[in-house]
Structure formats: C-alpha cells, structure tokens
CSV table of C-alpha atoms in Angstrom, one decimal:
chain,number,residue,atom,x,y,z
A,156,MET,CA,-92.3,-186.7,-9.5
A,157,ASN,CA,-92.0,-186.8,-5.7
A,158,ASP,CA,-90.0,-184.5,-3.4
A,159,PHE,CA,-86.3,-184.6,-3.3
A,160,PRO,CA,-84.6,-186.2,-0.3
A,161,GLY,CA,-84.5,-183.6,2.5
A,162,ALA,CA,-87.3,-181.5,1.2
A,163,LEU,CA,-88.6,-178.6,3.1
A,164,PRO,CA,-91.6,-179.2,5.4
A,165,SER,CA,-94.9,-178.4,3.6
A,166,SER,CA,-95.6,-175.4,5.8
A,167,GLU,CA,-92.2,-173.8,4.9
A,168,ARG,CA,-92.5,-174.9,1.3
A,169,SER,CA,-95.9,-173.2,0.8
A,170,SER,CA,-94.6,-169.9,2.1
A,171,LYS,CA,-91.5,-169.7,-0.1
A,172,VAL,CA,-91.5,-166.7,-2.4
A,173,ALA,CA,-89.0,-166.6,-5.2
A,174,LEU,CA,-88.6,-165.4,-8.8
A,175,TYR,CA,-86.6,-167.8,-11.0
A,176,ALA,CA,-86.7,-166.5,-14.6
A,177,ILE,CA,-87.8,-164.0,-17.2
A,178,LEU,CA,-87.9,-165.1,-20.8
A,179,ILE,CA,-88.6,-163.3,-24.0
A,180,TYR,CA,-89.7,-164.8,-27.3
A,181,LYS,CA,-90.9,-163.6,-30.6
A,182,HIS,CA,-94.3,-165.2,-30.8
A,183,ASP,CA,-95.0,-167.9,-33.3
A,184,ALA,CA,-97.7,-170.5,-32.9
A,185,SER,CA,-95.6,-173.2,-34.4
A,186,LYS,CA,-92.2,-172.4,-32.8
A,187,PRO,CA,-91.5,-169.2,-30.9
A,188,VAL,CA,-88.1,-167.6,-31.5
A,189,PHE,CA,-86.0,-167.2,-28.4
A,190,LEU,CA,-84.7,-163.6,-27.9
A,191,SER,CA,-83.5,-163.2,-24.3
A,192,SER,CA,-83.6,-164.6,-20.8
A,193,ALA,CA,-82.5,-164.0,-17.2
A,194,VAL,CA,-82.4,-167.1,-15.0
A,195,ASP,CA,-81.6,-167.5,-11.3
A,196,LEU,CA,-81.4,-171.1,-10.1
A,197,SER,CA,-78.9,-170.5,-7.3
A,198,SER,CA,-81.3,-171.9,-4.7
A,199,PHE,CA,-81.3,-175.3,-6.4
A,200,PRO,CA,-78.7,-178.1,-6.1
A,201,PHE,CA,-75.8,-177.3,-8.4
A,202,PHE,CA,-76.0,-180.6,-10.3
A,203,HIS,CA,-79.7,-180.1,-11.1
A,204,ARG,CA,-79.4,-176.6,-12.5
A,205,SER,CA,-78.5,-177.4,-16.1
A,206,SER,CA,-81.4,-179.8,-16.5
A,207,LEU,CA,-83.8,-177.5,-14.7
A,208,LYS,CA,-82.8,-174.6,-17.0
A,209,GLU,CA,-83.5,-176.7,-20.1
A,210,HIS,CA,-86.9,-177.7,-18.8
A,211,ILE,CA,-87.7,-174.0,-18.1
A,212,TYR,CA,-86.8,-173.3,-21.8
A,213,PHE,CA,-88.9,-176.2,-23.0
A,214,HIS,CA,-92.0,-175.3,-21.0
A,215,SER,CA,-91.6,-171.6,-21.8
A,216,ARG,CA,-91.5,-172.2,-25.5
A,217,LEU,CA,-94.5,-174.6,-25.3
A,218,VAL,CA,-96.6,-172.2,-23.2
A,219,CYS,CA,-95.7,-169.3,-25.5
A,220,SER,CA,-96.8,-171.2,-28.6
A,221,ARG,CA,-100.1,-172.4,-27.0
A,222,THR,CA,-101.2,-169.1,-25.5
A,223,PRO,CA,-103.2,-166.7,-27.7
A,224,LYS,CA,-101.8,-163.2,-28.1
A,225,GLY,CA,-103.3,-160.7,-25.6
A,226,ASN,CA,-104.3,-163.3,-23.1
A,227,ARG,CA,-102.8,-163.2,-19.6
A,228,GLU,CA,-102.4,-166.7,-18.4
A,229,VAL,CA,-100.7,-168.6,-15.5
A,230,ILE,CA,-99.6,-172.2,-16.1
A,231,GLU,CA,-98.9,-174.5,-13.2
A,232,LEU,CA,-95.9,-176.6,-14.2
A,233,GLU,CA,-96.1,-180.3,-13.5
A,234,SER,CA,-92.5,-180.4,-12.4
A,235,GLY,CA,-93.3,-178.7,-9.2
A,236,ILE,CA,-91.2,-175.6,-9.9
A,237,GLY,CA,-94.1,-173.2,-9.7
A,238,HIS,CA,-96.1,-170.9,-11.9
A,239,LEU,CA,-95.3,-169.7,-15.4
A,240,HIS,CA,-96.9,-166.3,-16.2
A,241,VAL,CA,-97.3,-165.3,-19.8
A,242,TYR,CA,-98.4,-162.4,-21.9
A,243,THR,CA,-97.9,-161.7,-25.7
A,244,ASN,CA,-98.3,-158.1,-26.9
A,245,LYS,CA,-100.4,-158.1,-30.0
A,246,ASP,CA,-98.8,-155.0,-31.5
A,247,THR,CA,-95.1,-156.0,-31.0
A,248,ASN,CA,-95.5,-159.8,-31.2
A,249,VAL,CA,-93.2,-160.1,-28.2
A,250,SER,CA,-94.0,-162.7,-25.5
A,251,VAL,CA,-92.7,-162.3,-22.0
A,252,LEU,CA,-92.8,-165.2,-19.5
A,253,VAL,CA,-92.1,-165.0,-15.8
A,254,LEU,CA,-91.4,-168.2,-13.7
A,255,SER,CA,-91.9,-167.9,-9.9
A,256,THR,CA,-93.1,-169.9,-7.0
A,257,LYS,CA,-96.8,-170.2,-6.5
A,258,THR,CA,-96.8,-167.7,-3.7
A,259,TYR,CA,-95.2,-164.9,-5.7
A,260,PRO,CA,-97.9,-162.2,-6.0
A,261,LEU,CA,-99.9,-162.4,-9.3
A,262,ARG,CA,-100.1,-158.7,-9.7
A,263,ILE,CA,-96.4,-158.2,-9.3
A,264,ALA,CA,-95.6,-161.0,-11.7
A,265,PHE,CA,-97.7,-159.3,-14.4
A,266,GLY,CA,-96.3,-155.9,-13.4
A,267,LEU,CA,-92.8,-157.4,-14.2
A,268,ILE,CA,-94.1,-158.6,-17.5
A,269,ASP,CA,-95.4,-155.2,-18.4
A,270,ALA,CA,-92.2,-153.5,-17.3
A,271,THR,CA,-90.2,-155.9,-19.4
A,272,GLN,CA,-92.4,-155.4,-22.4
A,273,ARG,CA,-92.0,-151.6,-22.2
A,274,LEU,CA,-88.2,-151.6,-21.7
A,275,PHE,CA,-87.6,-154.2,-24.4
A,276,HIS,CA,-89.7,-152.2,-26.9
A,277,GLN,CA,-87.8,-149.1,-25.9
A,278,LYS,CA,-84.3,-150.5,-26.2
A,279,CYS,CA,-84.7,-153.3,-28.8
A,280,ARG,CA,-87.0,-151.8,-31.4
A,281,ASN,CA,-85.8,-152.7,-34.9
A,282,LYS,CA,-83.4,-155.3,-33.5
A,283,TYR,CA,-85.6,-158.3,-33.3
A,284,GLU,CA,-88.4,-158.0,-35.8
A,285,HIS,CA,-86.6,-159.8,-38.6
A,286,VAL,CA,-85.0,-162.5,-36.4
A,287,THR,CA,-86.1,-165.9,-37.5
A,288,GLN,CA,-83.8,-168.2,-35.5
A,289,ASP,CA,-83.1,-168.4,-31.7
A,290,LEU,CA,-80.6,-165.9,-30.5
A,291,MET,CA,-77.6,-166.9,-28.4
A,292,GLU,CA,-78.1,-166.3,-24.6
A,293,GLY,CA,-76.7,-162.9,-23.7
A,294,ALA,CA,-76.9,-161.6,-27.3
A,295,LEU,CA,-79.8,-159.2,-26.7
A,296,PHE,CA,-81.1,-157.2,-23.7
A,297,SER,CA,-79.2,-159.4,-21.2
A,298,THR,CA,-78.0,-156.8,-18.7
A,299,ASP,CA,-81.4,-155.1,-18.5
A,300,LEU,CA,-83.2,-158.4,-18.0
A,301,GLN,CA,-80.8,-159.4,-15.2
A,302,GLU,CA,-81.4,-156.1,-13.5
A,303,LEU,CA,-85.2,-156.6,-13.7
A,304,LEU,CA,-84.9,-160.1,-12.3
A,305,LYS,CA,-82.9,-158.8,-9.4
A,306,LYS,CA,-85.2,-155.8,-8.7
A,307,TYR,CA,-88.3,-158.0,-8.6
A,308,GLN,CA,-86.9,-160.7,-6.3
A,309,ASN,CA,-88.5,-158.9,-3.4
A,310,PRO,CA,-92.2,-158.5,-4.2
A,311,SER,CA,-92.8,-155.7,-1.6
A,312,GLU,CA,-90.0,-153.6,-3.1
A,313,ALA,CA,-91.1,-154.5,-6.6
A,314,ASP,CA,-94.6,-153.3,-5.7
A,315,LYS,CA,-93.2,-149.9,-4.9
A,316,LEU,CA,-91.4,-149.7,-8.2
A,317,SER,CA,-94.6,-150.7,-10.1
A,318,ARG,CA,-96.7,-148.1,-8.4
A,319,VAL,CA,-94.2,-145.4,-9.1
A,320,GLN,CA,-94.6,-146.2,-12.8
A,321,LYS,CA,-98.3,-146.8,-12.8
A,322,ASP,CA,-101.1,-147.1,-10.4
A,323,LEU,CA,-101.8,-150.8,-11.0
A,324,ASP,CA,-105.2,-152.3,-10.1
A,325,GLU,CA,-105.5,-156.0,-9.2
A,326,VAL,CA,-104.9,-158.1,-12.3
A,327,LYS,CA,-108.2,-159.3,-13.8
A,328,ASP,CA,-109.1,-161.9,-16.4
A,329,VAL,CA,-106.1,-164.1,-15.7
A,330,MET,CA,-106.6,-167.7,-16.6
A,331,LEU,CA,-105.0,-170.4,-14.5
A,332,LYS,CA,-104.2,-173.6,-16.3
A,333,ASN,CA,-102.0,-176.7,-15.9
A,334,ILE,CA,-99.6,-177.9,-18.6
A,335,ASP,CA,-102.1,-180.6,-19.8
A,336,ASP,CA,-104.6,-178.0,-20.7
A,337,LEU,CA,-102.3,-176.8,-23.4
A,338,LEU,CA,-101.9,-180.1,-25.1
A,339,GLN,CA,-103.9,-180.9,-28.2
A,340,ARG,CA,-106.1,-183.9,-28.5
A,341,GLY,CA,-103.9,-187.0,-28.5
A,342,GLU,CA,-100.7,-185.2,-27.6
A,343,LYS,CA,-98.5,-186.4,-24.8
A,344,LEU,CA,-96.0,-184.1,-23.0
A,345,ASP,CA,-93.5,-186.9,-23.0
A,346,ASP,CA,-93.6,-187.1,-26.8
A,347,LEU,CA,-93.1,-183.3,-27.1
A,348,MET,CA,-90.1,-183.6,-24.8
A,349,LYS,CA,-88.5,-186.3,-26.9
A,350,LYS,CA,-88.8,-184.1,-30.0
A,351,SER,CA,-87.8,-180.8,-28.4
A,352,GLN,CA,-84.4,-179.2,-29.3
A,353,ASP,CA,-84.5,-177.5,-25.9
A,354,LEU,CA,-83.9,-180.7,-24.0
A,355,SER,CA,-80.8,-182.9,-24.0
A,356,ASN,CA,-81.2,-186.6,-23.4
A,357,SER,CA,-79.9,-186.2,-19.8
A,358,SER,CA,-82.5,-183.5,-19.1
A,359,TYR,CA,-85.2,-185.7,-20.5
A,360,GLN,CA,-84.1,-188.6,-18.2
A,361,PHE,CA,-84.0,-186.1,-15.4
A,362,TYR,CA,-87.7,-185.3,-15.9
A,363,ARG,CA,-88.5,-189.0,-15.9
A,364,CYS,CA,-86.8,-190.0,-12.7
A,365,VAL,CA,-86.3,-187.0,-10.5
A,366,PRO,CA,-89.1,-186.6,-8.0
A,367,SER,CA,-91.6,-183.8,-8.1
A,368,GLY,CA,-91.7,-180.8,-5.9
A,369,VAL,CA,-88.4,-179.7,-7.3
A,370,ALA,CA,-88.7,-176.3,-5.8
A,371,ALA,CA,-89.8,-177.7,-2.5
A,372,GLY,CA,-86.5,-179.3,-1.8
A,373,ALA,CA,-84.3,-176.7,-3.4
A,374,GLU,CA,-82.8,-175.1,-0.3
A,375,ALA,CA,-82.5,-178.3,1.7
A,376,ASP,CA,-80.9,-180.2,-1.2
A,377,ALA,CA,-78.5,-177.3,-1.9
A,378,ALA,CA,-76.8,-178.3,1.4
A,379,MET,CA,-76.2,-181.8,0.3
A,380,SER,CA,-72.7,-182.8,-0.8
A,381,SER,CA,-72.2,-183.8,-4.5
A,382,GLU,CA,-71.5,-187.4,-3.3
A,383,GLN,CA,-74.8,-187.6,-1.4
A,384,ALA,CA,-76.6,-186.1,-4.4
A,385,LYS,CA,-75.1,-188.7,-6.7
A,386,LYS,CA,-76.2,-191.5,-4.3
A,387,ASN,CA,-79.8,-190.1,-4.0
A,388,ASN,CA,-80.2,-189.5,-7.7
A,389,GLN,CA,-78.3,-192.3,-9.4
A,390,CYS,CA,-81.0,-193.1,-12.0
A,391,CYS,CA,-80.7,-189.6,-13.5
A,392,LYS,CA,-77.1,-190.0,-14.7
A,393,LEU,CA,-76.4,-186.3,-14.4
A,394,TYR,CA,-73.0,-186.7,-12.8
C-alpha cells in the first residue's frame, strides 16, 4: 500500500502523535472474545472509516490471539496505521490493546493499558467471565473507555495522570514485532483476512487496493470532497 493522494510530507507525517483506539478482549488463543472498544477515526477520510475500523478489529483479534499472556508487545501494522500495543493479564484473562501512531510514547501507551485493566476489573468484575461470544459495541464499559481514550489523546497530560496513580518507570521488556512475525509457518495474512468475520468483502478489497501509509494521508485526505475521493479510489468500490 502506498500513500493516499495528498499525503502529508514525510517530516510532518513522522511527527504526528495520535491515539486511535482502545480494545478489550477476553483472551483465547483460538478466537478472542470481543468485550468493548473505543475508536476515534475522525482524522481519517469519512468514506474510509468503516473499512479502517474493521481492519482495526481484525488485526486486534489476530494480535491478541498470537500474543502470550503476560507479554508486553508492540506490533507494527502493515497497513501504515501505526503501532498496536498489547498486554493480557494472566489473572483476569483480559487483553487490552491500544492503537496509536508510531510516535505516541511507549510508556504512556502501556500506562493506558494498565489504567484500562484496573478500571475494567473494578467495574466489570463478574460481568464478562462467562461470556463466550462477542458482545455488541457499547454493551459493556463503553462510556468509561471513551473517557480514557479522550484523556490519553494528549500524551503530556496523560503522563501527569499516570504519575498521579503510580510512579511509572520506563517500560522494559517490550517486544517490537511486525504482523508477519505473528503468522504461523505457511500462513498468509491475505488468507486469514478472507476467513475473518471481522472483515466485510468491501473492507477486504479496501486492503488490497488502497495505498499504504493510511495514517500519513489522513488529515490531508480529510479535506478532499467525496467526489474527489471517489475518483482517486475507484478500485476500492467503497462508495
């Protein structure tokens, strides 16, 4: 995937700091169960948001299933959106994932994961343990998660919040991987996408023909009219 038309210059692109999503799953190595999410894609072109959201869910479930409990890992997504941070609590079996740009501070991202784990355990104990199928969006912990997403949009302010709760040291023992590192021998990401219930056919086609560097062109593309967007992305058939 290459950059969208009108992408931001590389110097501006590399300095962009943004937080896009927090997702919570009940961990399962075969198929994690979706519990809750908060997603902010307002900086992306309107007609791309639905497909991007589906890809976030697909990648989050895949990363969750392939990351051992107790490991703190950062996965660089091939779609150019950014970094997906993940941690699963061994005691509660709850996985929290945070999607941000690459420049979002690592310590703050995992501070957000820790804060989410604590608050979710406090407010949702005995509400998710026996859940075996994906919950509907907004069914559990939605308001609290939206508030956390909003609070942590500004890393400097979020850092103050984190330090009030706990004197956090620099995060250590974090593994940085790309999505291919999670694939088993002989597996192809394309095949997993075809089988995934998280992706509609239009979102799968979006992945195949929309250029990479999605986040890079987000703000510039947002200014495009829908007609221009249609013209520039005809192959994706999203309109």
